[in-house]
mmCIF file of C-alpha atoms in Angstrom:
data_model
loop_
_atom_site.group_PDB
_atom_site.id
_atom_site.type_symbol
_atom_site.label_atom_id
_atom_site.label_comp_id
_atom_site.label_asym_id
_atom_site.label_seq_id
_atom_site.Cartn_x
_atom_site.Cartn_y
_atom_site.Cartn_z
ATOM 1 C CA MET A 902 -9.674 1.335 -7.415
ATOM 2 C CA ILE A 903 -10.564 -0.977 -4.538
ATOM 3 C CA GLN A 904 -13.550 1.187 -3.600
ATOM 4 C CA GLU A 905 -14.917 1.192 -7.179
ATOM 5 C CA SER A 906 -14.494 -2.567 -7.670
ATOM 6 C CA PRO A 907 -17.949 -3.537 -6.262
ATOM 7 C CA ASN A 908 -19.636 -0.898 -8.446
ATOM 8 C CA VAL A 909 -17.904 -2.173 -11.586
ATOM 9 C CA LEU A 910 -19.051 -5.704 -10.788
ATOM 10 C CA ASP A 911 -22.588 -4.444 -10.162
ATOM 11 C CA GLU A 912 -22.660 -2.736 -13.569
ATOM 12 C CA ALA A 913 -21.409 -5.873 -15.315
ATOM 13 C CA ALA A 914 -24.036 -7.951 -13.505
ATOM 14 C CA LYS A 915 -26.722 -5.433 -14.464
ATOM 15 C CA SER A 916 -25.772 -5.701 -18.139
ATOM 16 C CA PHE A 917 -25.827 -9.511 -18.088
ATOM 17 C CA LEU A 918 -29.065 -9.470 -16.089
ATOM 18 C CA THR A 919 -30.797 -7.239 -18.624
ATOM 19 C CA LEU A 920 -29.535 -9.277 -21.559
ATOM 20 C CA GLY A 921 -30.385 -12.607 -19.888
ATOM 21 C CA SER A 922 -33.923 -11.480 -19.069
ATOM 22 C CA SER A 923 -34.397 -10.233 -22.625
ATOM 23 C CA LEU A 924 -33.129 -13.470 -24.154
ATOM 24 C CA LEU A 925 -35.390 -15.536 -21.885
ATOM 25 C CA THR A 926 -38.320 -13.440 -23.065
ATOM 26 C CA VAL A 927 -37.300 -13.862 -26.706
ATOM 27 C CA TYR A 928 -36.921 -17.641 -26.272
ATOM 28 C CA THR A 929 -40.315 -18.131 -24.645
ATOM 29 C CA GLY A 930 -41.850 -15.791 -27.224
ATOM 30 C CA ALA A 931 -40.310 -17.832 -30.048
ATOM 31 C CA LEU A 932 -41.708 -21.017 -28.516
ATOM 32 C CA ALA A 933 -45.172 -19.501 -28.485
ATOM 33 C CA LEU A 934 -45.022 -17.599 -31.781
ATOM 34 C CA PHE A 935 -43.615 -20.413 -33.891
ATOM 35 C CA LYS A 936 -45.473 -23.066 -31.864
ATOM 36 C CA LEU A 937 -42.248 -24.991 -31.347
ATOM 37 C CA ASN A 938 -43.658 -26.625 -28.222
ATOM 38 C CA GLU A 939 -46.280 -28.332 -30.404
ATOM 39 C CA ARG A 940 -43.463 -30.223 -32.098
ATOM 40 C CA ALA A 941 -42.534 -31.866 -28.807
ATOM 41 C CA SER A 942 -43.589 -35.466 -29.090
ATOM 42 C CA ASP A 943 -41.657 -37.180 -26.319
ATOM 43 C CA LEU A 944 -39.843 -36.553 -23.039
ATOM 44 C CA LEU A 945 -36.554 -35.671 -24.747
ATOM 45 C CA ASP A 946 -38.223 -32.860 -26.681
ATOM 46 C CA TRP A 947 -39.684 -31.429 -23.467
ATOM 47 C CA VAL A 948 -36.267 -31.604 -21.797
ATOM 48 C CA VAL A 949 -34.826 -29.728 -24.784
ATOM 49 C CA ILE A 950 -37.534 -27.066 -24.379
ATOM 50 C CA CYS A 951 -37.356 -26.669 -20.592
ATOM 51 C CA THR A 952 -33.602 -26.871 -19.962
ATOM 52 C CA PRO A 953 -32.805 -23.438 -21.450
ATOM 53 C CA ILE A 954 -35.634 -21.874 -19.446
ATOM 54 C CA VAL A 955 -34.295 -23.359 -16.195
ATOM 55 C CA LEU A 956 -30.756 -22.242 -17.048
ATOM 56 C CA TRP A 957 -31.916 -18.712 -17.878
ATOM 57 C CA LEU A 958 -33.720 -18.522 -14.540
ATOM 58 C CA LEU A 959 -30.630 -19.786 -12.688
ATOM 59 C CA CYS A 960 -28.479 -17.287 -14.597
ATOM 60 C CA ILE A 961 -30.806 -14.407 -13.741
ATOM 61 C CA SER A 962 -30.912 -15.478 -10.093
ATOM 62 C CA SER A 963 -27.137 -15.721 -9.889
ATOM 63 C CA LEU A 964 -26.675 -12.308 -11.476
ATOM 64 C CA ALA A 965 -29.252 -10.756 -9.153
ATOM 65 C CA TRP A 966 -27.362 -12.358 -6.256
ATOM 66 C CA VAL A 967 -24.396 -10.113 -7.117
ATOM 67 C CA TYR A 968 -26.401 -7.188 -5.748
ATOM 68 C CA PHE A 969 -26.932 -8.797 -2.344
ATOM 69 C CA PRO A 970 -23.671 -8.954 -0.417
ATOM 70 C CA ASN A 971 -23.509 -10.371 3.061
ATOM 71 C CA ARG A 972 -23.895 -8.057 6.018
ATOM 72 C CA LEU A 973 -21.006 -5.694 6.144
ATOM 73 C CA ARG A 974 -19.445 -5.270 9.574
ATOM 74 C CA PHE A 975 -16.411 -3.109 9.848
ATOM 75 C CA ASN A 976 -14.935 -0.344 11.894
ATOM 76 C CA SER A 977 -15.595 2.869 9.969
ATOM 77 C CA ARG A 978 -12.522 4.480 11.587
ATOM 78 C CA SER A 979 -10.120 1.824 10.371
ATOM 79 C CA PRO A 980 -9.042 2.205 6.722
ATOM 80 C CA SER A 981 -7.517 -1.287 6.675
ATOM 81 C CA ASP A 982 -10.799 -2.793 7.950
ATOM 82 C CA ILE A 983 -12.761 -0.910 5.253
ATOM 83 C CA GLU A 984 -10.297 -2.128 2.627
ATOM 84 C CA ASN A 985 -10.552 -5.760 3.805
ATOM 85 C CA VAL A 986 -14.357 -5.674 3.740
ATOM 86 C CA THR A 987 -14.373 -4.057 0.288
ATOM 87 C CA VAL A 988 -11.949 -6.671 -1.052
ATOM 88 C CA ASP A 989 -14.072 -9.441 0.483
ATOM 89 C CA VAL A 990 -17.275 -7.998 -1.045
ATOM 90 C CA SER A 991 -15.560 -7.656 -4.434
ATOM 91 C CA ARG A 992 -14.344 -11.255 -4.278
ATOM 92 C CA LYS A 993 -17.837 -12.560 -3.476
ATOM 93 C CA LYS A 994 -19.451 -10.420 -6.169
ATOM 94 C CA SER A 995 -16.822 -11.532 -8.674
ATOM 95 C CA ARG A 996 -17.466 -15.223 -7.912
ATOM 96 C CA ARG A 997 -21.224 -14.747 -8.279
ATOM 97 C CA LEU A 998 -20.707 -12.834 -11.531
ATOM 98 C CA LYS A 999 -18.525 -15.656 -12.878
ATOM 99 C CA ILE A 1000 -21.198 -18.230 -12.018
ATOM 100 C CA GLY A 1001 -23.836 -16.059 -13.697
ATOM 101 C CA SER A 1002 -21.613 -15.561 -16.756
ATOM 102 C CA VAL A 1003 -20.987 -19.285 -17.158
ATOM 103 C CA LEU A 1004 -24.717 -19.990 -16.796
ATOM 104 C CA PHE A 1005 -25.389 -17.231 -19.336
ATOM 105 C CA VAL A 1006 -23.109 -18.815 -21.940
ATOM 106 C CA ILE A 1007 -24.514 -22.308 -21.315
ATOM 107 C CA ALA A 1008 -28.105 -21.039 -21.457
ATOM 108 C CA LEU A 1009 -27.394 -19.168 -24.689
ATOM 109 C CA ALA A 1010 -25.834 -22.269 -26.266
ATOM 110 C CA LEU A 1011 -28.690 -24.521 -25.152
ATOM 111 C CA THR A 1012 -31.283 -22.011 -26.326
ATOM 112 C CA SER A 1013 -29.743 -22.012 -29.795
ATOM 113 C CA THR A 1014 -29.517 -25.803 -29.789
ATOM 114 C CA SER A 1015 -33.106 -26.094 -28.579
ATOM 115 C CA ILE A 1016 -34.450 -23.868 -31.345
ATOM 116 C CA LEU A 1017 -32.476 -25.768 -33.983
ATOM 117 C CA TRP A 1018 -33.574 -29.135 -32.539
ATOM 118 C CA LEU A 1019 -37.238 -28.192 -32.410
ATOM 119 C CA GLY A 1020 -37.094 -26.555 -35.821
ATOM 120 C CA ALA A 1021 -35.771 -29.803 -37.297
ATOM 121 C CA GLN A 1022 -38.586 -31.877 -35.773
ATOM 122 C CA PRO A 1023 -41.484 -32.618 -38.117
ATOM 123 C CA ALA A 1024 -44.757 -30.902 -37.375
ATOM 124 C CA LYS A 1025 -47.532 -33.113 -36.028
ATOM 125 C CA GLU A 1026 -49.421 -32.727 -39.307
ATOM 126 C CA GLU A 1027 -46.426 -34.218 -41.111
ATOM 127 C CA LEU A 1028 -46.328 -37.115 -38.649
ATOM 128 C CA ALA A 1029 -49.923 -38.078 -39.358
ATOM 129 C CA GLU A 1030 -50.089 -40.362 -42.338
ATOM 130 C CA ASP A 1031 -52.964 -40.339 -44.782
ATOM 131 C CA LYS A 1032 -55.040 -43.227 -43.564
ATOM 132 C CA THR A 1033 -58.265 -44.280 -45.173
ATOM 133 C CA ILE A 1034 -60.852 -46.766 -44.166
ATOM 134 C CA GLN A 1035 -62.433 -48.855 -46.847
ATOM 135 C CA LEU A 1036 -66.036 -49.833 -46.420
ATOM 136 C CA ILE A 1037 -67.566 -52.564 -48.471
ATOM 137 C CA VAL A 1038 -71.260 -52.049 -49.099
ATOM 138 C CA ALA A 1039 -73.279 -55.209 -49.630
ATOM 139 C CA ASP A 1040 -76.858 -53.883 -49.624
ATOM 140 C CA GLU A 1041 -78.370 -54.346 -53.121
ATOM 141 C CA ASP A 1042 -80.248 -51.010 -53.127
ATOM 142 C CA ILE A 1043 -77.207 -49.022 -52.052
ATOM 143 C CA LEU A 1044 -74.993 -50.989 -54.425
ATOM 144 C CA SER A 1045 -77.145 -50.263 -57.441
ATOM 145 C CA GLU A 1046 -77.454 -46.587 -56.530
ATOM 146 C CA LEU A 1047 -73.702 -46.182 -55.977
ATOM 147 C CA ASN A 1048 -72.800 -48.189 -59.057
ATOM 148 C CA ASN A 1049 -75.101 -46.081 -61.203
ATOM 149 C CA SER A 1050 -73.726 -42.817 -59.832
ATOM 150 C CA SER A 1051 -70.086 -43.848 -60.121
ATOM 151 C CA GLY A 1052 -70.366 -45.486 -63.517
ATOM 152 C CA ARG A 1053 -69.173 -48.827 -62.149
ATOM 153 C CA HIS A 1054 -71.038 -52.022 -62.996
ATOM 154 C CA GLU A 1055 -69.680 -54.344 -60.352
ATOM 155 C CA ASN A 1056 -71.502 -55.937 -57.466
ATOM 156 C CA VAL A 1057 -69.162 -54.423 -54.870
ATOM 157 C CA VAL A 1058 -68.380 -50.767 -54.319
ATOM 158 C CA ILE A 1059 -65.433 -49.710 -52.182
ATOM 159 C CA ILE A 1060 -65.765 -46.357 -50.471
ATOM 160 C CA ALA A 1061 -62.670 -44.696 -49.027
ATOM 161 C CA ILE A 1062 -63.315 -42.321 -46.134
ATOM 162 C CA PRO A 1063 -60.463 -40.263 -44.658
ATOM 163 C CA ALA A 1064 -59.782 -41.329 -41.079
ATOM 164 C CA SER A 1065 -59.820 -37.696 -39.915
ATOM 165 C CA ILE A 1066 -63.527 -37.518 -40.689
ATOM 166 C CA LEU A 1067 -64.158 -40.545 -38.513
ATOM 167 C CA GLY A 1068 -62.018 -39.064 -35.743
ATOM 168 C CA GLN A 1069 -64.536 -36.347 -34.916
ATOM 169 C CA SER A 1070 -66.361 -36.482 -31.662
ATOM 170 C CA LYS A 1071 -69.933 -37.764 -31.599
ATOM 171 C CA ARG A 1072 -71.323 -34.300 -30.955
ATOM 172 C CA ASP A 1073 -69.920 -33.133 -34.318
ATOM 173 C CA LEU A 1074 -71.562 -35.905 -36.313
ATOM 174 C CA PRO A 1075 -75.062 -35.453 -37.736
ATOM 175 C CA ASP A 1076 -77.792 -37.037 -35.661
ATOM 176 C CA THR A 1077 -79.163 -40.120 -37.422
ATOM 177 C CA ASP A 1078 -81.668 -42.666 -36.338
ATOM 178 C CA SER A 1079 -80.942 -46.391 -36.436
ATOM 179 C CA SER A 1080 -82.632 -46.903 -39.869
ATOM 180 C CA GLU A 1081 -80.128 -44.521 -41.511
ATOM 181 C CA ARG A 1082 -77.145 -46.248 -39.965
#
């Protein structure tokens, strides 16, 4: 039983390591697929996104550390020395597995919380309000032309232009000379 103890701990660490790596992949894939990172608008949102990733990496590192015991020095002819070294290795592996398991549970909880938090955040399109800019045209020729086309008979025409149209870069706007402006 003492001799098999390190192998049992290695198998448990391998299972957690595989599951932790898979869940990290699923989490980062969900961030990319559902574009949850685009909902991050401030530092708190980025902390919520990055904390599970850091915890998953620490968990994976801790579980991989189970496989790397310290140098084993013992007298191969002494059964008590072999037993002491095996017990010591099992104790160290068990402690590392416990650390990895705790990090696994915390990372899993924070991953779930992160997805729920980011899913509840409004998308950037929802944050942008409909803003319009009103232009008042005072040129008589333009006024008469616009009034005739719109059916209005006032001396002032108000034109509402969505702000998103004005937000385009200069290279996207049609090239006009100064007389058309």
